[in-house]
Amino acid sequence: MLKTILICGASRGIGKSLVSVLAKNNNLRLWILTRNTTSLKQEYRNHDRVTVIPFDLEHNAKAQLQPFLPDIGPIHALINNSGHLEKGPFKALSMAEYRRCMQVNFFGPVELIQTLYAHLLEGKAHVVNISTMGAYQGSVKFPELTAYAASKAALTNFTEVFAEEQKDCGIRMNCLCLGAVNTEMLRAAFPGYEAATSAEEMAEFIADFTLKSGRIYNGKILPVSSSTP
Ligand SMILES: NC(=O)c1ccc[n+]([C@@H]2O[C@H](COP(=O)([O-])OP(=O)(O)OC[C@H]3O[C@@H](n4cnc5c(N)ncnc54)[C@H](OP(=O)(O)O)[C@@H]3O)[C@@H](O)[C@H]2O)c1
């Protein structure tokens, strides 16, 4: 039987590579949630195991997904890969920028999980939340990322509490705190900086972790970075 995986945020960067890695696996049925359906629909037009759904974490999740829920069925894994980064000195960041980070990085994924809850339960899903080393307790911090890092920290902490609360229901949830990866997000935030890890390498790791580690790990916050400490 095919396993059903949902990936939120896939038009570029790590998410785009994730779809490319997972689409090669003949045992998987993929549902791609993205704001930019055109290019992904074109790319996967001949792929009958990949469905692209228009979805924006800044809009109501239930209203957007309702038409597709009957066809989605049991979900075996959900990867919350989307992220929005606002960079600026604390005094310059507006409350609108803080709210946007909280919406895309925390409230949106929470609402998505609530909307899909029955399907996650049915599939005994492994939910993988993608966070950042900046939200990992005790890590080296970078200035001007208060809105981004704090909103990802909310998702990180949510993971631990959700996993504890739901541990007897069968849904597993873990959070990967990524170090720097060469993507548009990194280039925009840190111009000129070259990360040691490519989007493709990180996508391979996340795909493997999602498929294999849900039974071993639950409620874990895992740093995924080659930098020390
Ligand atoms: N690159 C790094 O160094 C790094 C480090 C630590 C953590 N991360 C995290 O890794 C994840 C992927 O990052 P990336 O580097 O690949 O970034 P990216 O190239 O900027 O891609 C960000 C993704 O977020 C999605 N997204 C943004 N706003 C959204 C919204 N309103 N609704 C739905 N999706 C939205 C986009 O999806 P669509 O366009 O498909 O809607 C896009 O695929 C993010 O969670 C990021 O915070 C990245």
Tab-separated table of C-alpha atoms and ligand atoms in Angstrom:
chain	number	residue	atom	x	y	z
A	1	MET	CA	0.000	0.000	0.000
A	2	LEU	CA	1.227	3.512	-0.838
A	3	LYS	CA	2.140	5.745	2.085
A	4	THR	CA	0.713	9.270	1.976
A	5	ILE	CA	3.026	12.203	2.696
A	6	LEU	CA	2.134	15.908	2.812
A	7	ILE	CA	4.822	18.546	2.363
A	8	CYS	CA	4.019	22.167	3.165
A	9	GLY	CA	6.241	24.712	1.366
A	10	ALA	CA	7.815	23.287	-1.771
A	11	SER	CA	8.302	25.825	-4.549
A	12	ARG	CA	11.970	26.453	-3.817
A	13	GLY	CA	14.918	25.654	-1.540
A	14	ILE	CA	14.831	22.611	0.727
A	15	GLY	CA	11.108	21.942	0.084
A	16	LYS	CA	11.566	21.749	-3.682
A	17	SER	CA	14.437	19.284	-3.223
A	18	LEU	CA	12.367	17.289	-0.722
A	19	VAL	CA	9.609	16.763	-3.288
A	20	SER	CA	12.178	15.735	-5.858
A	21	VAL	CA	13.722	13.145	-3.484
A	22	LEU	CA	10.391	11.727	-2.250
A	23	ALA	CA	8.769	11.636	-5.702
A	24	LYS	CA	11.374	9.050	-6.765
A	25	ASN	CA	10.086	6.636	-4.119
A	26	ASN	CA	7.444	4.416	-5.754
A	27	ASN	CA	5.910	3.567	-2.385
A	28	LEU	CA	4.807	7.146	-1.688
A	29	ARG	CA	1.809	9.270	-2.610
A	30	LEU	CA	2.657	12.966	-2.252
A	31	TRP	CA	0.399	15.947	-1.616
A	32	ILE	CA	2.274	19.210	-2.087
A	33	LEU	CA	0.935	22.334	-0.354
A	34	THR	CA	2.294	25.475	-1.998
A	35	ARG	CA	1.466	29.088	-2.802
A	36	ASN	CA	3.110	28.678	-6.202
A	37	THR	CA	1.267	25.848	-7.915
A	38	THR	CA	2.102	26.682	-11.535
A	39	SER	CA	5.726	25.552	-11.701
A	40	LEU	CA	5.212	22.457	-9.515
A	41	LYS	CA	2.096	21.377	-11.452
A	42	GLN	CA	4.084	21.720	-14.658
A	43	GLU	CA	7.078	19.813	-13.264
A	44	TYR	CA	4.962	16.904	-11.945
A	45	ARG	CA	2.272	16.913	-14.648
A	46	ASN	CA	3.098	13.333	-15.698
A	47	HIS	CA	3.533	12.063	-12.148
A	48	ASP	CA	0.331	10.375	-10.985
A	49	ARG	CA	1.517	9.992	-7.371
A	50	VAL	CA	2.079	13.739	-6.870
A	51	THR	CA	-0.790	16.200	-6.343
A	52	VAL	CA	-0.160	19.927	-5.998
A	53	ILE	CA	-2.612	21.930	-3.851
A	54	PRO	CA	-2.756	25.739	-3.577
A	55	PHE	CA	-2.104	26.589	0.042
A	56	ASP	CA	-0.970	29.661	1.968
A	57	LEU	CA	-0.201	29.537	5.704
A	58	GLU	CA	-1.418	33.125	5.967
A	59	HIS	CA	-4.971	32.056	5.025
A	60	ASN	CA	-7.512	29.783	6.704
A	61	ALA	CA	-6.192	26.212	6.495
A	62	LYS	CA	-9.548	24.449	6.778
A	63	ALA	CA	-11.189	26.474	4.006
A	64	GLN	CA	-8.251	25.834	1.657
A	65	LEU	CA	-7.987	22.084	2.325
A	66	GLN	CA	-11.660	21.127	2.729
A	67	PRO	CA	-12.159	20.233	-0.958
A	68	PHE	CA	-9.171	17.850	-0.887
A	69	LEU	CA	-9.641	16.147	2.493
A	70	PRO	CA	-11.919	13.314	1.297
A	71	ASP	CA	-9.285	12.250	-1.269
A	72	ILE	CA	-6.267	12.593	1.026
A	73	GLY	CA	-7.279	9.755	3.384
A	74	PRO	CA	-4.892	8.524	6.105
A	75	ILE	CA	-1.666	10.551	6.299
A	76	HIS	CA	1.550	8.714	7.184
A	77	ALA	CA	3.822	11.757	7.343
A	78	LEU	CA	3.547	15.544	7.310
A	79	ILE	CA	6.601	17.738	6.784
A	80	ASN	CA	6.082	21.325	7.915
A	81	ASN	CA	8.925	22.769	5.862
A	82	SER	CA	7.616	26.313	5.253
A	83	GLY	CA	9.415	29.219	6.787
A	84	HIS	CA	9.327	32.997	6.675
A	85	LEU	CA	12.306	35.078	7.764
A	86	GLU	CA	12.217	38.775	8.686
A	87	LYS	CA	15.604	40.271	9.497
A	88	GLY	CA	16.257	43.575	11.205
A	89	PRO	CA	17.378	45.216	14.440
A	90	PHE	CA	14.845	44.734	17.223
A	91	LYS	CA	13.791	48.394	17.259
A	92	ALA	CA	13.271	48.454	13.498
A	93	LEU	CA	11.132	45.321	13.194
A	94	SER	CA	7.440	46.184	13.042
A	95	MET	CA	4.728	44.273	14.855
A	96	ALA	CA	3.394	43.333	11.406
A	97	GLU	CA	6.738	41.622	10.709
A	98	TYR	CA	6.613	39.821	14.061
A	99	ARG	CA	3.037	38.731	13.368
A	100	ARG	CA	3.906	37.484	9.880
A	101	CYS	CA	6.716	35.326	11.286
A	102	MET	CA	4.406	33.971	13.981
A	103	GLN	CA	1.686	33.273	11.395
A	104	VAL	CA	3.847	31.395	8.876
A	105	ASN	CA	6.212	29.706	11.329
A	106	PHE	CA	3.822	28.876	14.166
A	107	PHE	CA	0.068	29.643	13.948
A	108	GLY	CA	-0.165	28.408	10.335
A	109	PRO	CA	1.478	25.010	10.984
A	110	VAL	CA	-0.612	24.567	14.159
A	111	GLU	CA	-3.823	25.266	12.242
A	112	LEU	CA	-2.676	22.898	9.497
A	113	ILE	CA	-2.101	20.112	12.035
A	114	GLN	CA	-5.535	20.753	13.569
A	115	THR	CA	-7.181	20.633	10.141
A	116	LEU	CA	-5.449	17.345	9.259
A	117	TYR	CA	-5.708	15.829	12.741
A	118	ALA	CA	-8.204	13.022	11.941
A	119	HIS	CA	-6.120	12.015	8.905
A	120	LEU	CA	-2.866	12.091	10.903
A	121	LEU	CA	-4.496	9.936	13.552
A	122	GLU	CA	-5.752	7.443	10.994
A	123	GLY	CA	-2.291	7.092	9.432
A	124	LYS	CA	-0.414	7.153	12.766
A	125	ALA	CA	1.596	9.916	11.162
A	126	HIS	CA	5.129	11.083	11.762
A	127	VAL	CA	4.959	14.894	11.794
A	128	VAL	CA	8.310	16.590	11.163
A	129	ASN	CA	8.530	20.290	11.963
A	130	ILE	CA	11.394	22.180	10.347
A	131	SER	CA	12.948	24.726	12.669
A	132	THR	CA	16.326	26.410	12.954
A	133	MET	CA	19.456	26.176	15.101
A	134	GLY	CA	18.568	29.731	16.159
A	135	ALA	CA	15.596	28.233	18.017
A	136	TYR	CA	17.656	25.502	19.674
A	137	GLN	CA	18.305	26.218	23.328
A	138	GLY	CA	21.896	27.215	24.065
A	139	SER	CA	22.963	27.491	20.409
A	140	VAL	CA	25.043	30.394	19.090
A	141	LYS	CA	22.607	33.188	18.252
A	142	PHE	CA	22.725	35.734	15.401
A	143	PRO	CA	21.512	39.311	15.840
A	144	GLU	CA	18.512	40.718	13.956
A	145	LEU	CA	16.614	37.429	13.924
A	146	THR	CA	14.389	37.944	16.976
A	147	ALA	CA	11.126	37.595	15.021
A	148	TYR	CA	12.224	34.591	12.976
A	149	ALA	CA	14.018	32.658	15.721
A	150	ALA	CA	11.350	33.270	18.373
A	151	SER	CA	8.549	32.160	16.038
A	152	LYS	CA	10.477	28.982	15.171
A	153	ALA	CA	11.134	28.448	18.886
A	154	ALA	CA	7.361	28.429	19.401
A	155	LEU	CA	7.061	25.605	16.861
A	156	THR	CA	9.983	23.811	18.486
A	157	ASN	CA	8.420	23.904	21.952
A	158	PHE	CA	4.989	23.018	20.541
A	159	THR	CA	6.582	19.792	19.241
A	160	GLU	CA	7.605	18.628	22.712
A	161	VAL	CA	4.257	19.355	24.338
A	162	PHE	CA	2.173	17.956	21.459
A	163	ALA	CA	4.200	14.724	21.440
A	164	GLU	CA	3.692	14.276	25.175
A	165	GLU	CA	-0.040	14.963	24.975
A	166	GLN	CA	-0.620	12.725	21.950
A	167	LYS	CA	1.806	9.903	22.741
A	168	ASP	CA	-0.911	7.311	23.230
A	169	CYS	CA	-2.785	8.253	20.040
A	170	GLY	CA	-0.146	7.066	17.604
A	171	ILE	CA	0.869	10.399	16.068
A	172	ARG	CA	4.616	11.002	16.386
A	173	MET	CA	6.095	14.503	16.178
A	174	ASN	CA	9.723	15.620	16.005
A	175	CYS	CA	11.449	18.882	15.238
A	176	LEU	CA	14.636	19.308	13.193
A	177	CYS	CA	16.624	22.469	13.951
A	178	LEU	CA	18.602	23.089	10.787
A	179	GLY	CA	21.934	24.828	10.516
A	180	ALA	CA	22.783	26.936	7.460
A	181	VAL	CA	21.730	25.538	4.076
A	182	ASN	CA	22.416	27.203	0.717
A	183	THR	CA	18.977	28.480	-0.319
A	184	GLU	CA	17.345	31.772	-1.285
A	185	MET	CA	16.365	32.313	2.348
A	186	LEU	CA	19.991	32.087	3.504
A	187	ARG	CA	21.280	34.232	0.616
A	188	ALA	CA	18.729	36.965	1.395
A	189	ALA	CA	19.489	36.939	5.130
A	190	PHE	CA	23.276	36.556	4.916
A	191	PRO	CA	24.466	37.833	1.503
A	192	GLY	CA	27.804	36.362	0.481
A	193	TYR	CA	27.761	33.575	3.067
A	194	GLU	CA	28.319	30.081	1.683
A	195	ALA	CA	26.925	27.236	3.763
A	196	ALA	CA	28.599	23.838	3.759
A	197	THR	CA	25.261	22.089	3.122
A	198	SER	CA	23.193	22.180	-0.075
A	199	ALA	CA	19.383	22.063	-0.249
A	200	GLU	CA	19.643	18.634	-1.907
A	201	GLU	CA	21.807	17.202	0.903
A	202	MET	CA	19.470	18.534	3.587
A	203	ALA	CA	16.416	17.262	1.703
A	204	GLU	CA	17.927	13.746	1.528
A	205	PHE	CA	18.455	13.851	5.295
A	206	ILE	CA	14.932	15.128	6.076
A	207	ALA	CA	13.313	12.595	3.716
A	208	ASP	CA	15.247	9.720	5.296
A	209	PHE	CA	14.494	10.950	8.824
A	210	THR	CA	10.791	11.328	8.045
A	211	LEU	CA	10.455	7.848	6.594
A	212	LYS	CA	12.628	5.939	9.054
A	213	SER	CA	12.805	7.668	12.419
A	214	GLY	CA	9.206	8.179	13.527
A	215	ARG	CA	9.164	4.935	15.483
A	216	ILE	CA	12.459	5.631	17.250
A	217	TYR	CA	12.094	9.329	18.029
A	218	ASN	CA	9.112	11.198	19.487
A	219	GLY	CA	8.922	14.730	20.892
A	220	LYS	CA	12.594	15.317	20.117
A	221	ILE	CA	14.292	18.576	19.204
A	222	LEU	CA	17.257	17.587	17.065
A	223	PRO	CA	20.066	19.891	15.925
A	224	VAL	CA	20.984	19.179	12.284
A	225	SER	CA	24.179	21.073	11.724
A	226	SER	CA	27.810	20.330	10.976
A	227	SER	CA	28.990	23.397	12.905
A	228	THR	CA	30.250	23.020	16.460
A	229	PRO	CA	29.322	22.926	19.298
B	1	LIG	N1	18.274	27.777	4.560
B	1	LIG	C1	18.712	27.782	5.815
B	1	LIG	O1	19.887	28.114	6.101
B	1	LIG	C2	17.803	27.348	6.918
B	1	LIG	C3	18.351	27.233	8.209
B	1	LIG	C4	17.531	26.840	9.248
B	1	LIG	C5	16.200	26.542	9.013
B	1	LIG	N2	15.690	26.667	7.761
B	1	LIG	C6	14.268	26.346	7.558
B	1	LIG	O2	14.139	25.395	6.520
B	1	LIG	C7	12.868	25.557	5.871
B	1	LIG	C8	13.079	25.707	4.378
B	1	LIG	O3	13.857	26.881	4.173
B	1	LIG	P1	14.579	27.284	2.811
B	1	LIG	O4	15.930	27.701	3.182
B	1	LIG	O5	14.351	26.260	1.775
B	1	LIG	O6	13.767	28.629	2.500
B	1	LIG	P2	13.147	29.273	1.185
B	1	LIG	O7	13.958	28.932	0.007
B	1	LIG	O8	12.898	30.696	1.527
B	1	LIG	O9	11.748	28.496	1.099
B	1	LIG	C9	10.795	28.776	2.069
B	1	LIG	C10	9.570	27.920	1.847
B	1	LIG	O10	8.580	28.375	2.769
B	1	LIG	C11	7.348	28.388	2.142
B	1	LIG	N3	6.518	29.501	2.614
B	1	LIG	C12	6.883	30.766	2.885
B	1	LIG	N4	5.803	31.503	3.206
B	1	LIG	C13	4.732	30.665	3.148
B	1	LIG	C14	3.350	30.814	3.366
B	1	LIG	N5	2.799	31.985	3.691
B	1	LIG	N6	2.550	29.736	3.212
B	1	LIG	C15	3.070	28.542	2.850
B	1	LIG	N7	4.376	28.338	2.619
B	1	LIG	C16	5.189	29.395	2.762
B	1	LIG	C17	7.599	28.509	0.654
B	1	LIG	O11	6.711	27.626	0.055
B	1	LIG	P3	5.809	27.904	-1.255
B	1	LIG	O12	6.485	28.975	-2.051
B	1	LIG	O13	5.804	26.570	-1.892
B	1	LIG	O14	4.468	28.300	-0.759
B	1	LIG	C18	9.039	28.044	0.458
B	1	LIG	O15	9.090	26.782	-0.174
B	1	LIG	C19	12.227	26.791	6.519
B	1	LIG	O16	11.343	26.395	7.527
B	1	LIG	C20	13.416	27.523	7.131
B	1	LIG	O17	13.029	28.347	8.200
B	1	LIG	C21	16.460	27.056	6.700
